[in-house]
Coordinates of C-alpha atoms in Angstrom, one line a residue:
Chain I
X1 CA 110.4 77.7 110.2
X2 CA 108.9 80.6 111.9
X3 CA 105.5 81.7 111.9
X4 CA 104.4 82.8 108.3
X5 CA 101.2 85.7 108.2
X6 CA 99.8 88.1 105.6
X7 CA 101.1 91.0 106.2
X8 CA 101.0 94.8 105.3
X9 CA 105.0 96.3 104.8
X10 CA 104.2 98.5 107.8
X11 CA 102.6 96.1 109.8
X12 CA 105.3 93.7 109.3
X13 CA 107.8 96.4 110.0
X14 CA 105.9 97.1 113.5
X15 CA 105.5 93.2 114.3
X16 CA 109.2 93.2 113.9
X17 CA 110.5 96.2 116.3
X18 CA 108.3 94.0 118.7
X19 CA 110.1 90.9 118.2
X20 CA 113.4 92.4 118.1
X21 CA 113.5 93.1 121.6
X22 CA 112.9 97.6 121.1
X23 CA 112.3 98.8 124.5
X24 CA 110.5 101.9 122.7
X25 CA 109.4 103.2 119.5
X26 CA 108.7 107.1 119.0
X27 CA 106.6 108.4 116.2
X28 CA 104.4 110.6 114.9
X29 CA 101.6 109.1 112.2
X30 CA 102.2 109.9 108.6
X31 CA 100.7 108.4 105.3
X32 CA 102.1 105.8 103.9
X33 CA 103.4 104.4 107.3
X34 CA 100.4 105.1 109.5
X35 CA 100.1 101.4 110.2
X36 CA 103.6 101.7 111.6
X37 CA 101.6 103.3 115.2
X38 CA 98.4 101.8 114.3
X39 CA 99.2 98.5 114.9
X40 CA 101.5 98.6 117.6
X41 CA 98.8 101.0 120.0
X42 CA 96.4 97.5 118.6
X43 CA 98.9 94.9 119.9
X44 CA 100.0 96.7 123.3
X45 CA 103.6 95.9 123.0
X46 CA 103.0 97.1 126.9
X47 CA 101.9 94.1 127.6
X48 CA 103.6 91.5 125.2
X49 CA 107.0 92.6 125.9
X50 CA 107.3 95.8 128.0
X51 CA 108.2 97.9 125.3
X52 CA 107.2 101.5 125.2
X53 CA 105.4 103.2 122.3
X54 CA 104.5 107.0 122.3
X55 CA 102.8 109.4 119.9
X56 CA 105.1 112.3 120.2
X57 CA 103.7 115.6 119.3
X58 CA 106.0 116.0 116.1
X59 CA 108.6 114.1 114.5
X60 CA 111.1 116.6 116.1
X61 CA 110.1 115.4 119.4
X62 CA 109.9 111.8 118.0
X63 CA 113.7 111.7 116.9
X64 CA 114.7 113.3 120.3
X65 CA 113.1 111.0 122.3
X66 CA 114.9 108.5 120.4
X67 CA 118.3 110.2 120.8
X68 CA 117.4 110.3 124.8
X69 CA 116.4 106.6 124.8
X70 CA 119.1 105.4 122.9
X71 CA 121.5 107.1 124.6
X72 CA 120.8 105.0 128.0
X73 CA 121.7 101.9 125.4
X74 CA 118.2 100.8 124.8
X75 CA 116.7 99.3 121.4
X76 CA 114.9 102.2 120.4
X77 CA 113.4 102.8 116.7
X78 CA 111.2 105.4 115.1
X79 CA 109.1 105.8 111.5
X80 CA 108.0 108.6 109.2
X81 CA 107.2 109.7 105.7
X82 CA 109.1 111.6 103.9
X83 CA 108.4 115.7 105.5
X84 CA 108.7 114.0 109.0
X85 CA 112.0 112.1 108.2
X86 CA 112.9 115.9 107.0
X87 CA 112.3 117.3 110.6
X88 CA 114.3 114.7 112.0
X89 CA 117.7 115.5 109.9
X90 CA 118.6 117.4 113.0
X91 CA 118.7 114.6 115.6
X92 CA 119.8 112.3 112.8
X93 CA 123.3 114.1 112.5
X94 CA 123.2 114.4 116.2
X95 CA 122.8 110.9 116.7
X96 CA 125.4 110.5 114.2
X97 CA 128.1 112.2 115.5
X98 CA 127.6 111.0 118.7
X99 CA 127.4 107.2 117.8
X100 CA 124.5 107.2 119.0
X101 CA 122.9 103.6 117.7
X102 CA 119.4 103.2 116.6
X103 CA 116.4 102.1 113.4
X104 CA 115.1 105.0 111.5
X105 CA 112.5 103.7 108.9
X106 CA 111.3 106.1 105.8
X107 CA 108.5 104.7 103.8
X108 CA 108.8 107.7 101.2
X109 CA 106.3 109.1 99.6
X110 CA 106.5 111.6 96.4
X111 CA 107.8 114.6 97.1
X112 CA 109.1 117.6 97.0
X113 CA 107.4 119.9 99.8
X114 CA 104.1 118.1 101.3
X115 CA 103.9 116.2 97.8
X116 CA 101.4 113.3 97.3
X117 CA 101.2 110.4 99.2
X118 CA 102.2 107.6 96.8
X119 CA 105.0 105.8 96.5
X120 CA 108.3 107.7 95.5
X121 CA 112.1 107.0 95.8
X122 CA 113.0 110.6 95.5
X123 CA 114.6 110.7 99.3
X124 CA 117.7 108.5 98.1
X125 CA 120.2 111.6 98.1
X126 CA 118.9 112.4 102.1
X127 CA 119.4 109.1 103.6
X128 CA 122.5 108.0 101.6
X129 CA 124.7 111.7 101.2
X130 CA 123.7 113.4 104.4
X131 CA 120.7 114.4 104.7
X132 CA 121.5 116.2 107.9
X133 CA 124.7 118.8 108.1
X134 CA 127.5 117.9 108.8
X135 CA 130.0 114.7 107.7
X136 CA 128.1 112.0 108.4
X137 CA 126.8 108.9 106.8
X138 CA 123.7 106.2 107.8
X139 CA 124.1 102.6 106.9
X140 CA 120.8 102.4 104.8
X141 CA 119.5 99.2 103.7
X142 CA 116.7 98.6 100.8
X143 CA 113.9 96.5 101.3
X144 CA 111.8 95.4 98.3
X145 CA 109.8 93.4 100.0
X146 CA 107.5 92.6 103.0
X147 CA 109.9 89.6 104.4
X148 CA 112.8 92.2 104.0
X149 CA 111.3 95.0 106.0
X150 CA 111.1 92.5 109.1
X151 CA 114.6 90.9 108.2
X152 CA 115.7 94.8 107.7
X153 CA 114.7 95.5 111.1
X154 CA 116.6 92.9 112.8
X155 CA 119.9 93.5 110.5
X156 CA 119.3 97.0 111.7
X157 CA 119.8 96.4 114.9
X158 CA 122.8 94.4 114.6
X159 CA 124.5 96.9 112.4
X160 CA 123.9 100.1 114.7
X161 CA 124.8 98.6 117.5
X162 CA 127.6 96.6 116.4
X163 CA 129.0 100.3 114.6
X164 CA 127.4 102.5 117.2
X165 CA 125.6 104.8 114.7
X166 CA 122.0 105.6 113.3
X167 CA 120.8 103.2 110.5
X168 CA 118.2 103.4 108.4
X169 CA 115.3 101.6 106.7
X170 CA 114.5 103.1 103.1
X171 CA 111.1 101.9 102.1
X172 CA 108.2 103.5 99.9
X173 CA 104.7 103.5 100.3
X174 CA 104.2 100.3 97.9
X175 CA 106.3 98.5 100.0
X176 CA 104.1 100.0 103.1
X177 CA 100.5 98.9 102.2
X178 CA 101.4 95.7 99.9
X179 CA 100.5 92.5 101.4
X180 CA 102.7 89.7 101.4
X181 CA 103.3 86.3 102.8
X182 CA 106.3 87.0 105.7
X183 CA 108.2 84.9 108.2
X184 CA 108.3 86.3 111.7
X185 CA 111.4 85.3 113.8
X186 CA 110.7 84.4 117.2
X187 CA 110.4 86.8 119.5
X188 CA 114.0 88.0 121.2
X189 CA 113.9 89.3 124.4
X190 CA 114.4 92.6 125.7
X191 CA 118.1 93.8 126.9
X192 CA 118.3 93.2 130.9
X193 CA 119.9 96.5 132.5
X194 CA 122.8 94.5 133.5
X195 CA 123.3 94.1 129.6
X196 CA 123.0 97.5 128.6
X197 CA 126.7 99.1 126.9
X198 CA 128.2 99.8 130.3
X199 CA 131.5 101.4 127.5
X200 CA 129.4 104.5 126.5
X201 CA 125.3 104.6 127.5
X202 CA 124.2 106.9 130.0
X203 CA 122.5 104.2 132.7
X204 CA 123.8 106.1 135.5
X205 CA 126.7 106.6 137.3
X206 CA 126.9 103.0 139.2
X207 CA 130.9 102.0 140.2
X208 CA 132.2 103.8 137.4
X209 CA 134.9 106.8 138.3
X210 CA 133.4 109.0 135.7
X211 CA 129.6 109.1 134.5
X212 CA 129.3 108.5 130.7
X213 CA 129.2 111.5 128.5
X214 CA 127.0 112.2 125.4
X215 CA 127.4 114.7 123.6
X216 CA 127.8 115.9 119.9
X217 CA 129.4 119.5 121.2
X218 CA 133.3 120.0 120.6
X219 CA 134.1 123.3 120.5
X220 CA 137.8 122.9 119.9
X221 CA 138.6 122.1 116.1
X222 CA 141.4 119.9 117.2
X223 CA 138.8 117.6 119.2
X224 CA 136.4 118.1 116.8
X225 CA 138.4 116.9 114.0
X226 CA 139.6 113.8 115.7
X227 CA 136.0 112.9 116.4
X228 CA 135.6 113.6 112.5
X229 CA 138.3 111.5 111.4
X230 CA 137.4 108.2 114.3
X231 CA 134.1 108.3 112.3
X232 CA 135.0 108.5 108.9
X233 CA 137.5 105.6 109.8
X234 CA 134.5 104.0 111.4
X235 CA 132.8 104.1 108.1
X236 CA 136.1 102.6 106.1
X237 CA 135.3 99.9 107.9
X238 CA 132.0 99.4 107.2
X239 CA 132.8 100.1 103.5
X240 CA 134.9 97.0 103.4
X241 CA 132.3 95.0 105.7
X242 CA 129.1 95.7 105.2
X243 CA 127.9 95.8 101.5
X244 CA 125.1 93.8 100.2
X245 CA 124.1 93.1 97.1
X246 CA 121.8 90.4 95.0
X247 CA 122.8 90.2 91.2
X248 CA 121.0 87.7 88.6
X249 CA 121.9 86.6 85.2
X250 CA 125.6 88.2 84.8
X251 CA 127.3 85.7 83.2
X252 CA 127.2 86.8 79.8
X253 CA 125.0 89.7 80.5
X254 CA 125.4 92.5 77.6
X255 CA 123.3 94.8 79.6
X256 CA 122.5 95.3 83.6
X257 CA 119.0 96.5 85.2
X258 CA 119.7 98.5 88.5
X259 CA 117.7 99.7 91.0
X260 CA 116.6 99.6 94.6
X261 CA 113.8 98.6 96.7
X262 CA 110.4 98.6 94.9
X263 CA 111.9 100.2 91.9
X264 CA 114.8 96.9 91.4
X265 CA 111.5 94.5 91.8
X266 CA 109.8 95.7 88.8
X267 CA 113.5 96.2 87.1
X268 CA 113.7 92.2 87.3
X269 CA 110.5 91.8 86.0
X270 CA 111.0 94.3 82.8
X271 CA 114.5 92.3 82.7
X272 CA 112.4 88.4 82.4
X273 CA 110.6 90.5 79.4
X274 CA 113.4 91.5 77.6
X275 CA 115.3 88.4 77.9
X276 CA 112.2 86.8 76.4
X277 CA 112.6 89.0 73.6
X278 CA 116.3 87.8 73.4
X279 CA 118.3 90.4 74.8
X280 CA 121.2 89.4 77.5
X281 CA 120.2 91.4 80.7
X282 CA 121.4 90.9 84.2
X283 CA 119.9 92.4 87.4
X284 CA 122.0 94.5 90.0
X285 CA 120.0 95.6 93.1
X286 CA 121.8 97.1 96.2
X287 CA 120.0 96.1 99.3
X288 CA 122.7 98.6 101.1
X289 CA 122.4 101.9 99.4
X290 CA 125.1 103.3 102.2
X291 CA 128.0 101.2 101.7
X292 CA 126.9 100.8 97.7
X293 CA 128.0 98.1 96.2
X294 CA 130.8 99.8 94.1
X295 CA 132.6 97.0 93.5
X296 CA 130.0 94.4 91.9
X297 CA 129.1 97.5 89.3
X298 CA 132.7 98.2 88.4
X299 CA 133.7 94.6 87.9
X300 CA 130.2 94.3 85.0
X301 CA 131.5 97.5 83.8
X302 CA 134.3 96.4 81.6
X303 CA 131.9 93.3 80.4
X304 CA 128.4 95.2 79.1
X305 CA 127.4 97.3 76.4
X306 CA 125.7 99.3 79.5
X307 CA 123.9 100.1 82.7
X308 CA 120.1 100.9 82.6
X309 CA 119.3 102.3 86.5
X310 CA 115.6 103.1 86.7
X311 CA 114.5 104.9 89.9
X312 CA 110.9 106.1 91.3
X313 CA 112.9 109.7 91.3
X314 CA 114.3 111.7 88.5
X315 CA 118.0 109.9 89.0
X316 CA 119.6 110.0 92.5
X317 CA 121.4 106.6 92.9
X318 CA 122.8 106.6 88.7
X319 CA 125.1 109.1 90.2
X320 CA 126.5 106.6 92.6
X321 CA 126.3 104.1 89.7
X322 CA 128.0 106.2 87.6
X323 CA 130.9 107.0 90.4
X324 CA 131.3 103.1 90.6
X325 CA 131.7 102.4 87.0
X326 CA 134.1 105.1 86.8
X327 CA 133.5 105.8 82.6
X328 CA 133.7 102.2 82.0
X329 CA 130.3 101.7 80.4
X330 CA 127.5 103.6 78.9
X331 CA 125.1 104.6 81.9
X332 CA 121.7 105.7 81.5
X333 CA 118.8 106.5 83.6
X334 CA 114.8 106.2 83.6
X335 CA 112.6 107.5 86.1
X336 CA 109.2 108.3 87.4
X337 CA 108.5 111.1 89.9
X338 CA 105.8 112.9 92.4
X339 CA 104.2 109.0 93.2
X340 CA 104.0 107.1 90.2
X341 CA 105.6 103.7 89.6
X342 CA 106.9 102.7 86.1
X343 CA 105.7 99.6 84.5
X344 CA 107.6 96.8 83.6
X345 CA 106.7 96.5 79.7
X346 CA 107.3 101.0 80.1
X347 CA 111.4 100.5 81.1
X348 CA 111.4 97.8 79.0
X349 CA 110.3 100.1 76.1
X350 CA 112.4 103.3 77.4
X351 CA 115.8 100.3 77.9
X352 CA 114.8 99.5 74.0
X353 CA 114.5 103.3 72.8
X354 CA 117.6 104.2 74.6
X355 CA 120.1 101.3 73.9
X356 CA 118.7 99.2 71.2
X357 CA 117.2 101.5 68.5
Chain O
X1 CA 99.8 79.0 87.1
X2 CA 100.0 83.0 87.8
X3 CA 96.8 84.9 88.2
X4 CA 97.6 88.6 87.9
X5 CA 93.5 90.2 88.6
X6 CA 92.2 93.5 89.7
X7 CA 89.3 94.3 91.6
X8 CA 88.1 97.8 91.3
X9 CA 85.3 99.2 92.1
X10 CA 83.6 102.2 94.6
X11 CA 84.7 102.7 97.9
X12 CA 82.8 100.4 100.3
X13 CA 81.6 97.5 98.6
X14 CA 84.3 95.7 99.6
X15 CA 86.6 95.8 96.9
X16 CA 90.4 95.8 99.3
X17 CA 88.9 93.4 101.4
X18 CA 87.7 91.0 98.2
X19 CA 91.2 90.9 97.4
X20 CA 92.4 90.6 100.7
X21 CA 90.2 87.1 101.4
X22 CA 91.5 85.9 97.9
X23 CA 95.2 86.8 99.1
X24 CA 94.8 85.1 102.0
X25 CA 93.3 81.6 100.4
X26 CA 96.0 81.8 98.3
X27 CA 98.6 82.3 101.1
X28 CA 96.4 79.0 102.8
X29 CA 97.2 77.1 100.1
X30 CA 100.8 77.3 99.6
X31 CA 100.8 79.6 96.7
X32 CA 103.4 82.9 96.6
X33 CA 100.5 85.9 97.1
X34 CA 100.6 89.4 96.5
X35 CA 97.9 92.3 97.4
X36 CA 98.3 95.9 96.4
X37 CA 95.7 98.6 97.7
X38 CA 94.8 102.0 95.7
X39 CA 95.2 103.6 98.7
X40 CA 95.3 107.8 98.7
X41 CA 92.3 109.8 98.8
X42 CA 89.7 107.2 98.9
X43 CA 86.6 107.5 100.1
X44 CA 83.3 106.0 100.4
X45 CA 81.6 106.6 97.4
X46 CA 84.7 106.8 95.4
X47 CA 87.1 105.0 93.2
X48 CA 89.3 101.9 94.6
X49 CA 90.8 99.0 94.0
X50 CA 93.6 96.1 94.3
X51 CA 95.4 93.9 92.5
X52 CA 96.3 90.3 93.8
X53 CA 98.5 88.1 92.3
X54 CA 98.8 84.5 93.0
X55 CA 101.1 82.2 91.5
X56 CA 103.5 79.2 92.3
X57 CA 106.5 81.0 91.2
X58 CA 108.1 83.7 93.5
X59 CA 106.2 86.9 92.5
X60 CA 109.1 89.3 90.9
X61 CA 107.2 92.6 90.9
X62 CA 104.1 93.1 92.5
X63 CA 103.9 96.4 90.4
X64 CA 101.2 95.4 87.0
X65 CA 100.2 96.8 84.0
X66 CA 97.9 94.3 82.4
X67 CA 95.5 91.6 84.1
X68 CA 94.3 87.9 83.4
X69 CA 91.0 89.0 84.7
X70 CA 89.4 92.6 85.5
X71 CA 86.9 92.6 88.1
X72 CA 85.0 95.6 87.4
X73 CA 82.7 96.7 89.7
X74 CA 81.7 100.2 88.2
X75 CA 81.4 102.1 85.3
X76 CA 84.9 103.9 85.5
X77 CA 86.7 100.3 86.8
X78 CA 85.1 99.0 83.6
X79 CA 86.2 102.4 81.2
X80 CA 90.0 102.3 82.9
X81 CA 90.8 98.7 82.6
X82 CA 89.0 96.7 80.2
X83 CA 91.8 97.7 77.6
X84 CA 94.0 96.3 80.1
X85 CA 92.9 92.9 79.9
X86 CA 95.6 90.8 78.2
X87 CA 93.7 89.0 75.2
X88 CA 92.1 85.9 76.1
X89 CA 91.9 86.9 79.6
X90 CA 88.7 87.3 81.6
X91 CA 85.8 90.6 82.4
X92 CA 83.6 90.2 85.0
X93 CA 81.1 92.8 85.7
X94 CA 78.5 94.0 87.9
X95 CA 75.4 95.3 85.4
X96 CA 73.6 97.5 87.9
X97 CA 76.2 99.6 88.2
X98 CA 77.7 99.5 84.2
X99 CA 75.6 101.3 81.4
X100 CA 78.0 101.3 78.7
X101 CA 78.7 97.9 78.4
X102 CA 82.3 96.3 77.4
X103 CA 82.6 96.1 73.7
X104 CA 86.1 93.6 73.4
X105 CA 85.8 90.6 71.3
X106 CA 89.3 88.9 72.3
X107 CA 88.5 88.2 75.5
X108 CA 85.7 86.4 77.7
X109 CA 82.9 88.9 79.1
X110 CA 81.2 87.8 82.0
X111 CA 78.5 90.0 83.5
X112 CA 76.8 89.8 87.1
X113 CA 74.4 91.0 88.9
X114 CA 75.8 90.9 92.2
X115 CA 74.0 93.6 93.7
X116 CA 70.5 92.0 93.3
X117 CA 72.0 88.5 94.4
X118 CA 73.3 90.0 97.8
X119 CA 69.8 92.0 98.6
X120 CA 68.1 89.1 97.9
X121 CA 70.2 86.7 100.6
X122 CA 69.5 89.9 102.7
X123 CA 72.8 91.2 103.5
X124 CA 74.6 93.7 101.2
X125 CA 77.4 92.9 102.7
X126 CA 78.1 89.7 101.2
X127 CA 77.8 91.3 97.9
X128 CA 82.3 90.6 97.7
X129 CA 82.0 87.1 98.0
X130 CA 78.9 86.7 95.6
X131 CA 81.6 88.5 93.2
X132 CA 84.7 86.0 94.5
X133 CA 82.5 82.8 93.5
X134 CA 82.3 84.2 90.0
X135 CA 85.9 85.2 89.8
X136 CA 86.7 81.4 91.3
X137 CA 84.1 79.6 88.8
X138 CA 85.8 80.8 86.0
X139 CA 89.1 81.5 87.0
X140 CA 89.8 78.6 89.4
X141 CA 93.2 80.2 91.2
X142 CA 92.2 78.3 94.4
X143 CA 90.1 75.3 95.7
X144 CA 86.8 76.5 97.7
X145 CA 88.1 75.2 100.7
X146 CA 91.1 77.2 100.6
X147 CA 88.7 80.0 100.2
X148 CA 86.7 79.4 103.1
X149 CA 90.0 79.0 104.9
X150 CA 90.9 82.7 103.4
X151 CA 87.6 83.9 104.8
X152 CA 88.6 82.5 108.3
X153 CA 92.0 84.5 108.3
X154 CA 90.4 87.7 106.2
X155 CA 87.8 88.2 108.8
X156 CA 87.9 89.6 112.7
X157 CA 86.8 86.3 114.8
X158 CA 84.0 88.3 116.1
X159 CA 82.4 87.9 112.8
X160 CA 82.6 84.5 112.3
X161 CA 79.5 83.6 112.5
X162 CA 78.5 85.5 109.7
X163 CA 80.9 82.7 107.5
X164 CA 77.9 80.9 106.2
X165 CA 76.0 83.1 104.7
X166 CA 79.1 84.4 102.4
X167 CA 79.6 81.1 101.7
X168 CA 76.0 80.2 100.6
X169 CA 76.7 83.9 98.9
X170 CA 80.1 82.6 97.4
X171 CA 78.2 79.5 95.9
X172 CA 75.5 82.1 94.7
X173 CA 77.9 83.8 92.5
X174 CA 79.3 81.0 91.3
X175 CA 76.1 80.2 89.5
X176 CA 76.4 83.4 87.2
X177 CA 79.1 81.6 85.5
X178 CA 78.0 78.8 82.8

């Protein structure tokens, strides 16, 4: 077993972009996720591990000194709040289309505009439809709790790399400045230049006949469209590979609670109520938002009397649950908005007006 | 056994960091723990609080709407939550800070006077843990060994020598509670 602390979400996300061997992490401080920079400028990753952090002057600078970085094939990560995940669409679809492999985390806070700084969900459409221009996608994984922002981190890595491409962390402040008990894995060195991806990232010429090329520019349609339809093939793959999902009490299950992140761990909870009251609930919760987990919902569709999703947003991911079930089942959404959190005994209440009275 | 308790209070007497030593002493003793901070526009002087959970079970959502036990600290901790309280659960509060006092019958009303307890040990600092060892006397989540283990963890190791007097403190508050 690895070591096991008490932990803050953001603190446990920064111990973890230690451990996972980043060479640098680029960011500018924002609430909820100000621990993100706090705690790494405490624990000098300098000196535990070589790696690099740096305050950029804005999270536009931030997300391209990650697209620099990254491009020489290093493990490089950044964090931001809502607005400042904003100001990064840009590099983000750069990044994108230039497979371009690296951790964005948003711990999200209630928007729209500056908003508050509570918890919120509402930036579900921007990391999982776009967010930036262009036809892209992010594989975006949902962590609901502080174990799964360090595990999330790791994964992260893995995934990018493995599918050359941006992925991202989609937190909210709850899951930022909760404490929990967490299990660190050991720490995993740094890549050696000699292991850098010697295929694509910019490390310098060395014996190669022609230096390695980034670049997201293709001025000729016909280029640009191939490039277009290598990633969108690149993302049929991970489609078929990637999707994760934990499900609870299906067999039998005459309704499902869905949700994600903070918003699927207070879903469970109204879920233990109701089946206390004796109704047959069972639990969906995507932990990738980007591939969703189409399947699992379409399968429970044909066997429930219907889907209650209940976001921290006024009803972004229903619509993919609503695409999944394909008219199947009845669908129907609850939702809190601008940074406040739902109760469990409230979407119990809102699941009984809506399906049961 | 789940305990599901808020502390709230003003800003600066210790309220997160209350929590924060109970989380920990849970966490020593091998229980699932949860702490969630107010956190916004706090400030010293102002409103906060946090609610802890400890349990044996995994903790499903850390996200509450009613408590075993309100630790109110204030006069507008004690006007928010005290209907939160589920019935038979606990109220402790502090009654140099509370005027209008708590008028529920279904529940068990326990009030301190932490404030005079920590002046009078000469540190108002330790006026948290004199709350803790009433919280703990009554509500008995964790052993006081796993709370001074807590305390260990909670606090910087430059202030370590200031663990016995909260302890003498922690045993001070547990005396409130008959």
């Amino acid at each position: 077993m690895g070591e096991i602390r008490l932990m803050k979400g953001n603190e446990a996300l920064a111990e973890a972009m230690i451990r996972v061997g980043c060479d640098a992490y680029f960011g500018y401080p924002i609430t909820p996720q100000s621990e993100v920079l706090e705690y790494l400028s405490e624990q000098d990753p300098m000196s535990r591990t070589g790696m690099v952090i740096l305050q950029a002057e804005s999270e536009v600078a931030a997300i391209n000194m990650v697209h620099g970085a990254a491009g020489c094939g290093k493990r490089v990560i950044t964090t931001s709040s809502s607005p400042g995940i904003s100001l990064m669409q840009e590099g983000i679809s750069y990044m994108a289309a230039a497979e371009i492999p690296c951790v964005i985390a948003n711990v999200i806070r209630g928007g729209p505009g500056l908003g508050t700084i509570q918890p919120s969900q509402s930036d579900y459409f921007q990391a999982v439809k776009g967010g930036g221009h262009g036809d892209y996608k992010l594989i975006v994984l949902a962590p609901s709790t502080v174990q799964e922002m360090v595990n999330h981190v790791k994964q992260g890595f893995e995934l990018a790399e493995k599918y050359r491409t941006p992925v991202m962390l989609l937190a909210d402040g709850a899951i930022g400045q909760m404490m929990e008990k967490v299990e660190l894995f050991p720490q995993i060195p740094r890549k050696k230049d000699s292991e850098l991806p010697q295929e694509w990232a910019t490390t310098g010429r060395g014996d190669r006949k022609l230096r390695n090329f980034i670049t997201s520019l293709n001025i000729q349609p016909e280029k640009m469209e191939e490039i277009n339809l290598h990633l969108q093939e690149k993302y049929r793959t991970i489609e078929a590979n990637e999707v994760q999902y934990e499900a609870n009490n299906l067999e039998g299950a005459e309704y499902i609670f869905t949700g994600f992140g903070m918003g699927a761990r207070i879903c469970n909870k109204a879920a233990e109520l109701g089946r206390a009251k004796g109704y047959k609930i069972g639990v969906i919760r995507p932990i990738t938002l980007y591939p969703f987990p189409v399947a699992i919902y379409n399968d429970v569709a044909s066997k429930v009397k219907g889907i209650f999703d209940v976001e921290m947003n006024a009803g972004q991911m229903v619509e993919d649950v609503k695409l999944a079930v394909s008219g199947k089942t009845r669908v129907e959404f609850y939702g809190r908005m601008g940074g406040m959190i739902p109760s469990p005994e409230e979407i119990l209440e809102n699941f009984e007006k809506i399906f049961i009275k | 056994m789940t305990e599901e308790v808020i502390f709230a209070g003003f800003g600066g007497q210790g309220v997160l960091s209350m929590g924060q030593i109970l989380a920990y002493a849970g966490m020593m003793e091998g229980k699932e723990v949860c702490w969630m901070p107010s956190y916004g526009p706090e400030m010293r002087g102002g409103t906060a609080n946090c609610n802890v959970i400890v349990s044996d079970e995994p903790i499903v959502s850390p996200i509450i709407s009613t408590y075993d036990t309100v630790v109110a600290l204030n006069q507008p901790s004690l006007d928010k939550f005290e209907s939160r309280i589920k019935p038979g659960g606990t109220l402790i509060y502090e009654t140099s800070t509370v005027t209008n006092p708590p008028t529920r019958t279904d529940i068990k009303v326990i009030p301190i006077s932490a404030n005079e307890t920590a002046l009078e040990l000469g540190n108002q600092k330790v006026f948290n843990m004199v709350v803790l060892g009433a919280f703990l006397a009554e509500r008995k989540t964790i052993s006081d060994e796993g709370l001074e283990k807590g305390l260990k963890q909670a606090l910087p190791e430059r202030h370590h020598k200031l663990i016995p007097l909260n302890m003498t403190a922690f045993a001070k508050g547990k005396e409130f509670v008959k």
